[in-house]
JSON list of C-alpha atoms in Angstrom, two decimals:
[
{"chain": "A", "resi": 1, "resn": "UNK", "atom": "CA", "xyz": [0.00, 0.00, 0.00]},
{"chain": "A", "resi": 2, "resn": "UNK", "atom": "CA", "xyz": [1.39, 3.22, -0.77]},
{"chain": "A", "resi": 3, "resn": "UNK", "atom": "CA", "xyz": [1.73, 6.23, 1.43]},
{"chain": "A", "resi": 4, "resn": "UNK", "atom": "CA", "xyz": [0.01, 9.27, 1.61]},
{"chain": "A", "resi": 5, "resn": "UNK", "atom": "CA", "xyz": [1.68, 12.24, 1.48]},
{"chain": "A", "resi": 6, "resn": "UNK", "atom": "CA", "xyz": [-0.38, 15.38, 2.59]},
{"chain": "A", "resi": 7, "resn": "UNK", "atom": "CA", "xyz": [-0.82, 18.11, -0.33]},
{"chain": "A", "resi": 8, "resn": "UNK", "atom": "CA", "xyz": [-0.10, 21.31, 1.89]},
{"chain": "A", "resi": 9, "resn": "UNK", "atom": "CA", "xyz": [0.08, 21.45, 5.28]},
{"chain": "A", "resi": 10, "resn": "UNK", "atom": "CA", "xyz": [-2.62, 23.28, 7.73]},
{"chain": "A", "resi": 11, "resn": "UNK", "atom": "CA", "xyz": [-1.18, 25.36, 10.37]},
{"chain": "A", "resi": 12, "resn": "UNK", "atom": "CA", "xyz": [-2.97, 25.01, 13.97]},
{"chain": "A", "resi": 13, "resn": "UNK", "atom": "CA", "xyz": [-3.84, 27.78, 15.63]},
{"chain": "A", "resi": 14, "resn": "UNK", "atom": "CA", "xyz": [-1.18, 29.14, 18.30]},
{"chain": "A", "resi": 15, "resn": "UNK", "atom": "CA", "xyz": [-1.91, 30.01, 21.64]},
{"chain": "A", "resi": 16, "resn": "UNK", "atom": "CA", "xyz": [0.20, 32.71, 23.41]},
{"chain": "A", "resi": 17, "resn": "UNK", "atom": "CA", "xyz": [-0.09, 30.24, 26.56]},
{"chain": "A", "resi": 18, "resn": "UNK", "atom": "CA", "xyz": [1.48, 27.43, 24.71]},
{"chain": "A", "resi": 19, "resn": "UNK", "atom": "CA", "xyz": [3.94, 28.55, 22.22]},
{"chain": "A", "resi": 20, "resn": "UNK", "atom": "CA", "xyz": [6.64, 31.02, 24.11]},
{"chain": "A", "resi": 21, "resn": "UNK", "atom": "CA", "xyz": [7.66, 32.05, 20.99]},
{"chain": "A", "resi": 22, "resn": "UNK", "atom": "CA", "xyz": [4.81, 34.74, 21.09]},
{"chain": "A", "resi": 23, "resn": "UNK", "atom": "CA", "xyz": [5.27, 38.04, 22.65]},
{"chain": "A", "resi": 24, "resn": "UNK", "atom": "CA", "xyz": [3.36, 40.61, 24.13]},
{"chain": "A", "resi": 25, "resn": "UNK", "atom": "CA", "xyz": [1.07, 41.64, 21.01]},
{"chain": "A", "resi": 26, "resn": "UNK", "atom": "CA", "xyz": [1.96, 38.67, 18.71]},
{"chain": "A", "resi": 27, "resn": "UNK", "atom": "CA", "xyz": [-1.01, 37.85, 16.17]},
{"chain": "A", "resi": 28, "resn": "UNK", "atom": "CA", "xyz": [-2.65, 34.81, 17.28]},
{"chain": "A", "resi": 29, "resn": "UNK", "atom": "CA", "xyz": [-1.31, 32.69, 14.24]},
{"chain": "A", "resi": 30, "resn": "UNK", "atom": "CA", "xyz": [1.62, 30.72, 13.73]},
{"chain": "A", "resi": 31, "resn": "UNK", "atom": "CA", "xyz": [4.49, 32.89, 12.28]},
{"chain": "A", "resi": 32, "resn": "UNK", "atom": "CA", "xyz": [3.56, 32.62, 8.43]},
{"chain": "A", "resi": 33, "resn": "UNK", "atom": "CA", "xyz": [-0.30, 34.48, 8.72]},
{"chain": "A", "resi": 34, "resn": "UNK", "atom": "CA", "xyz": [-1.68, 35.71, 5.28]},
{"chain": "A", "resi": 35, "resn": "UNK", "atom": "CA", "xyz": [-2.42, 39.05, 4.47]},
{"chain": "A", "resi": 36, "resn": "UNK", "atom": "CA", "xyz": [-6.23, 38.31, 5.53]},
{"chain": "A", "resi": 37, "resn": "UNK", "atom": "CA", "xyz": [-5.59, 36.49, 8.73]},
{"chain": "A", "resi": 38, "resn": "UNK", "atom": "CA", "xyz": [-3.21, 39.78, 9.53]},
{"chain": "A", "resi": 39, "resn": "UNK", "atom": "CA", "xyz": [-5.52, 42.18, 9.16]},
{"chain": "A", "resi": 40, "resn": "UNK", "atom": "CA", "xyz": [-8.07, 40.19, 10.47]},
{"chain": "A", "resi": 41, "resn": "UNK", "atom": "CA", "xyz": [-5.93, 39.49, 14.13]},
{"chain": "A", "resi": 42, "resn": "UNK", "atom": "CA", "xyz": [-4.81, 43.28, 14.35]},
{"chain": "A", "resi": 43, "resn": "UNK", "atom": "CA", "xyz": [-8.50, 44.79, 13.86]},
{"chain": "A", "resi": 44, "resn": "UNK", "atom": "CA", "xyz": [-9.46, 42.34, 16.34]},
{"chain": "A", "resi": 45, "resn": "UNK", "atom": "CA", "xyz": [-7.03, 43.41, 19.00]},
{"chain": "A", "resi": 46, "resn": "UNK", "atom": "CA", "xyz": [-7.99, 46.80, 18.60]},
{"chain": "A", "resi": 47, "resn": "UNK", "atom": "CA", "xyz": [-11.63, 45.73, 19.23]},
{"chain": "A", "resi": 48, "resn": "UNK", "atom": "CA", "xyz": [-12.35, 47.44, 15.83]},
{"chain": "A", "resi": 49, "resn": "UNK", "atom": "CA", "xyz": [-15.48, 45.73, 13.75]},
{"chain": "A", "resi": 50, "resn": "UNK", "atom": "CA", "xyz": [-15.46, 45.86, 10.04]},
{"chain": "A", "resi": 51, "resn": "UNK", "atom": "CA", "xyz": [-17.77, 48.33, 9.67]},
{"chain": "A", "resi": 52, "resn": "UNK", "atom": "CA", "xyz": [-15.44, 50.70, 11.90]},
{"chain": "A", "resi": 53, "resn": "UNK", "atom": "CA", "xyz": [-12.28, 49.44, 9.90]},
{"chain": "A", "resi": 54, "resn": "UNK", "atom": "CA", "xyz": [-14.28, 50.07, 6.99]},
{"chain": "A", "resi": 55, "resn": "UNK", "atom": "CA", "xyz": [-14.94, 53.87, 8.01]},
{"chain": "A", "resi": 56, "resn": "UNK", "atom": "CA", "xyz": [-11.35, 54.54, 9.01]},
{"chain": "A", "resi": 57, "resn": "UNK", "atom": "CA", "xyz": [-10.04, 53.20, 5.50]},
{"chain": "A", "resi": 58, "resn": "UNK", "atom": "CA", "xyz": [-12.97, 54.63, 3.14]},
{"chain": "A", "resi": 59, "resn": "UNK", "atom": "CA", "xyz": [-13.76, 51.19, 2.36]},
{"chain": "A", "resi": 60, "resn": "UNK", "atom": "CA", "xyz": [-17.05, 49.32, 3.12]},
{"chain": "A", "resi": 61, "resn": "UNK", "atom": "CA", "xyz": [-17.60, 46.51, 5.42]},
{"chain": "A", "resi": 62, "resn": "UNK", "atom": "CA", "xyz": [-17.87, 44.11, 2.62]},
{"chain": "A", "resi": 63, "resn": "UNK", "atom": "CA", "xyz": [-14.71, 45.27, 1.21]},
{"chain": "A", "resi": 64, "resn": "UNK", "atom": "CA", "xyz": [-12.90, 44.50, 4.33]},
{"chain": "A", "resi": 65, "resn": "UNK", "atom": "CA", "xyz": [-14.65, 41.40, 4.84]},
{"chain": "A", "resi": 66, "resn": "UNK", "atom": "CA", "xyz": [-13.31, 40.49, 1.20]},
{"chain": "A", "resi": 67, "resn": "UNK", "atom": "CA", "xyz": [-10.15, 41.24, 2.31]},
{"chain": "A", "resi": 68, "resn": "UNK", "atom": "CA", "xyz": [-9.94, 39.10, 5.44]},
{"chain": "A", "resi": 69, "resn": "UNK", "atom": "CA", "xyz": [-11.59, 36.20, 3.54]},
{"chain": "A", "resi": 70, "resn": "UNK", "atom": "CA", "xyz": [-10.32, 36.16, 0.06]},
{"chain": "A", "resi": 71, "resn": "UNK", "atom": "CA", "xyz": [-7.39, 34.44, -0.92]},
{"chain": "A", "resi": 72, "resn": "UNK", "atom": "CA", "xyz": [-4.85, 35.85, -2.29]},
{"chain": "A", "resi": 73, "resn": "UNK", "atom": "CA", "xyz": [-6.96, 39.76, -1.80]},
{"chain": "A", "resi": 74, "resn": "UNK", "atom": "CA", "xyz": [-6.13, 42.37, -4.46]},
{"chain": "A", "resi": 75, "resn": "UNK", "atom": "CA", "xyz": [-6.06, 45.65, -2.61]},
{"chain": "A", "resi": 76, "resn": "UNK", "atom": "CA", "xyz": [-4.72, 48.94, -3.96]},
{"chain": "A", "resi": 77, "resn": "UNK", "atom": "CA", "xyz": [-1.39, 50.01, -2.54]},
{"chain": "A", "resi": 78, "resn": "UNK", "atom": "CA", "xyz": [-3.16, 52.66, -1.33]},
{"chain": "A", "resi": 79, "resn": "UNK", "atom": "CA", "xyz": [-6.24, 50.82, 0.32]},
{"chain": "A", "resi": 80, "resn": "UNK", "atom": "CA", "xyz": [-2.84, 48.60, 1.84]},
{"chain": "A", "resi": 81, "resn": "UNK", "atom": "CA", "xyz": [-1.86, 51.77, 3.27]},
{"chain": "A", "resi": 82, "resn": "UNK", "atom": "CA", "xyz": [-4.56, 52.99, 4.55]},
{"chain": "A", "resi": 83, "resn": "UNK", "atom": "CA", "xyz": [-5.46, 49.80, 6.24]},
{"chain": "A", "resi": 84, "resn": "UNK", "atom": "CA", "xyz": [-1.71, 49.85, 7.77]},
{"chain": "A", "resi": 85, "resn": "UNK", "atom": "CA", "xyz": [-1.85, 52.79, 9.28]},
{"chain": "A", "resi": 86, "resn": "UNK", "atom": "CA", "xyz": [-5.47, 52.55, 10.66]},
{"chain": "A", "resi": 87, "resn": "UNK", "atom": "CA", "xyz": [-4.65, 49.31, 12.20]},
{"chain": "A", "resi": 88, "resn": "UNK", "atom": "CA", "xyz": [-0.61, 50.89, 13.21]},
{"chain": "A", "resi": 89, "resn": "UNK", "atom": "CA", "xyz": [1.72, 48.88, 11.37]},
{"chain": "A", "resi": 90, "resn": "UNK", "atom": "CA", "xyz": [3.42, 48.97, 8.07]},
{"chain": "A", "resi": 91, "resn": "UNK", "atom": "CA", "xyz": [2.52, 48.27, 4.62]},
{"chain": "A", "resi": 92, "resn": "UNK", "atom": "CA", "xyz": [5.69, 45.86, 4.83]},
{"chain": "A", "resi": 93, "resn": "UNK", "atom": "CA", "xyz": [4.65, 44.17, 7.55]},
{"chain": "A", "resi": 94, "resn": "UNK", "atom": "CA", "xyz": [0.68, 42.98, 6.08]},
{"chain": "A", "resi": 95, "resn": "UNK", "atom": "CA", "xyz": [2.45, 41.98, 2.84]},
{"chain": "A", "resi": 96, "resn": "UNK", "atom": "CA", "xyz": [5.41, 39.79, 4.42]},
{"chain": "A", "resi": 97, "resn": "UNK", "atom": "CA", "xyz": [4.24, 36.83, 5.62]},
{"chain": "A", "resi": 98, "resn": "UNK", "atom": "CA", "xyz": [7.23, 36.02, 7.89]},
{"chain": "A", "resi": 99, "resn": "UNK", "atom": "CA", "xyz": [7.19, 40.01, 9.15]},
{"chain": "A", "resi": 100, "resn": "UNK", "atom": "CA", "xyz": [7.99, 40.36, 12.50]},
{"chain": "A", "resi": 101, "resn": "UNK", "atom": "CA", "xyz": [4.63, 42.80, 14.53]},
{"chain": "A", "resi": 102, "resn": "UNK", "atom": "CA", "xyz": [6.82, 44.58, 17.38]},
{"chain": "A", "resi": 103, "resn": "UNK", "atom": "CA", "xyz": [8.74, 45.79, 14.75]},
{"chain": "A", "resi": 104, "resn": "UNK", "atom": "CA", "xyz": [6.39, 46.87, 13.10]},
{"chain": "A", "resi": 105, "resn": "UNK", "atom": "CA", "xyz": [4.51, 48.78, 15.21]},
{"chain": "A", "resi": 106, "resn": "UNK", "atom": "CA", "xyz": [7.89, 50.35, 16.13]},
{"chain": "A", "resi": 107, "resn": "UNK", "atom": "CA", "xyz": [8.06, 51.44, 12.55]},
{"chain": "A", "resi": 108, "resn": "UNK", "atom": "CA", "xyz": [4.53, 52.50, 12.71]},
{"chain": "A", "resi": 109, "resn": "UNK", "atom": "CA", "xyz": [4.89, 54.57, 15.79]},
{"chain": "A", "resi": 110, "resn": "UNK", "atom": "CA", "xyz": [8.81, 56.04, 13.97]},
{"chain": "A", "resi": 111, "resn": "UNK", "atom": "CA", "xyz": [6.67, 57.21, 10.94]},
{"chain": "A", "resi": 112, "resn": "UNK", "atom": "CA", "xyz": [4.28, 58.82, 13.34]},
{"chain": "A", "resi": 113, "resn": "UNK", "atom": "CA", "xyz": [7.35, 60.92, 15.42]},
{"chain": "A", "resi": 114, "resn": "UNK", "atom": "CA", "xyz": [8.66, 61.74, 12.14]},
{"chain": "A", "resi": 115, "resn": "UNK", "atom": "CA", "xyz": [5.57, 63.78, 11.28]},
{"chain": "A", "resi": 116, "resn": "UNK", "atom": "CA", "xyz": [5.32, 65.26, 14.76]},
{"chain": "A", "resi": 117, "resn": "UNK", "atom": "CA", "xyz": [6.09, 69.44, 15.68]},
{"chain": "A", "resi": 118, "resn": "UNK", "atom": "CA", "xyz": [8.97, 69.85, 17.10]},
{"chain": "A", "resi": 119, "resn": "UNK", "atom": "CA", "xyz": [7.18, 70.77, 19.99]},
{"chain": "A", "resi": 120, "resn": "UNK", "atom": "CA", "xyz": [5.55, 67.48, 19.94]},
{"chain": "A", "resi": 121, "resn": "UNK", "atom": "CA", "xyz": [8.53, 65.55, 19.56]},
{"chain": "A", "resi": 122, "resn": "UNK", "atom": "CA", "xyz": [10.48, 67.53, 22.47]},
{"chain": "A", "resi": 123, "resn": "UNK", "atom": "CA", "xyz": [7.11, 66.25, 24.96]},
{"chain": "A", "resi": 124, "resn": "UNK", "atom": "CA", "xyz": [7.67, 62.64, 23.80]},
{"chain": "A", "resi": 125, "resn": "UNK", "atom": "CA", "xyz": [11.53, 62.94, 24.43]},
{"chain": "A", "resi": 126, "resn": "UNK", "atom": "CA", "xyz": [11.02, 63.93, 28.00]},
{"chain": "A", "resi": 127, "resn": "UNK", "atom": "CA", "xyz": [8.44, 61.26, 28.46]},
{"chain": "A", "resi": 128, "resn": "UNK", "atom": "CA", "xyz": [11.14, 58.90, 27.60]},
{"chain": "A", "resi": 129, "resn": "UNK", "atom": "CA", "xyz": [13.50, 60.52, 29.99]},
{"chain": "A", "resi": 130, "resn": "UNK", "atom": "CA", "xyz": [11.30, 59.65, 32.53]},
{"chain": "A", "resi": 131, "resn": "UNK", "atom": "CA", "xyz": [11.21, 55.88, 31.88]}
]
């Protein structure tokens, strides 16, 4: 009898609990998440639906929903933008599938400083003083 070799191989979901490979703010996937299952993790940690994602993005719930779902999505570079910086990561990081998320949002939060007052930026350095 021959033996059967599995086609692809289906990823379990992780569990922060279980795998101490997570960090603080990991997705709750295993380390190669899809575009979808990215977006889809991130919106949920910040308790956003996808009507809400939707309005922050100009897209409609059914767009986001398409996005989540579909495989492979097509967004525009700019809708993959848009999506990034509502849900405070990087464009990178939803299209790499091996990205790294603390990094990200360090990026995120870098792009953000760099468009601060100078004003603004002088408040955040003393914060940081403080720590």
């Amino acid at each position: 009898m021959a033996t059967r070799v599995p086609l692809f191989k289906i990823l379990p979901y992780a569990y922060p609990e279980q795998n101490s490979w997570y960090g603080p703010g990991q997705p709750q996937r295993g380390p190669m998440a899809t575009f979808g299952e990215k977006i889809r993790d991130l919106r949920k940690k910040a308790k956003l639906t996808l009507e809400q994602l939707g309005e922050m993005t100009d897209s409609s719930k059914s767009y986001i929903w398409e996005i989540e779902n579909k495989n492979p999505p097509r967004p525009s570079a700019d809708k993959i933008d848009r999506i990034a910086r509502a849900l405070g990561v990087t464009a990178d990081y939803l299209m790499d599938e091996t990205a790294d998320l603390v990094t990200a949002e360090d990026e995120a939060f870098f792009r953000k400083y760099r468009e601060l007052s100078p004003e603004a930026k002088e408040k955040l350095r003393k914060i940081t003083d403080v720590l």
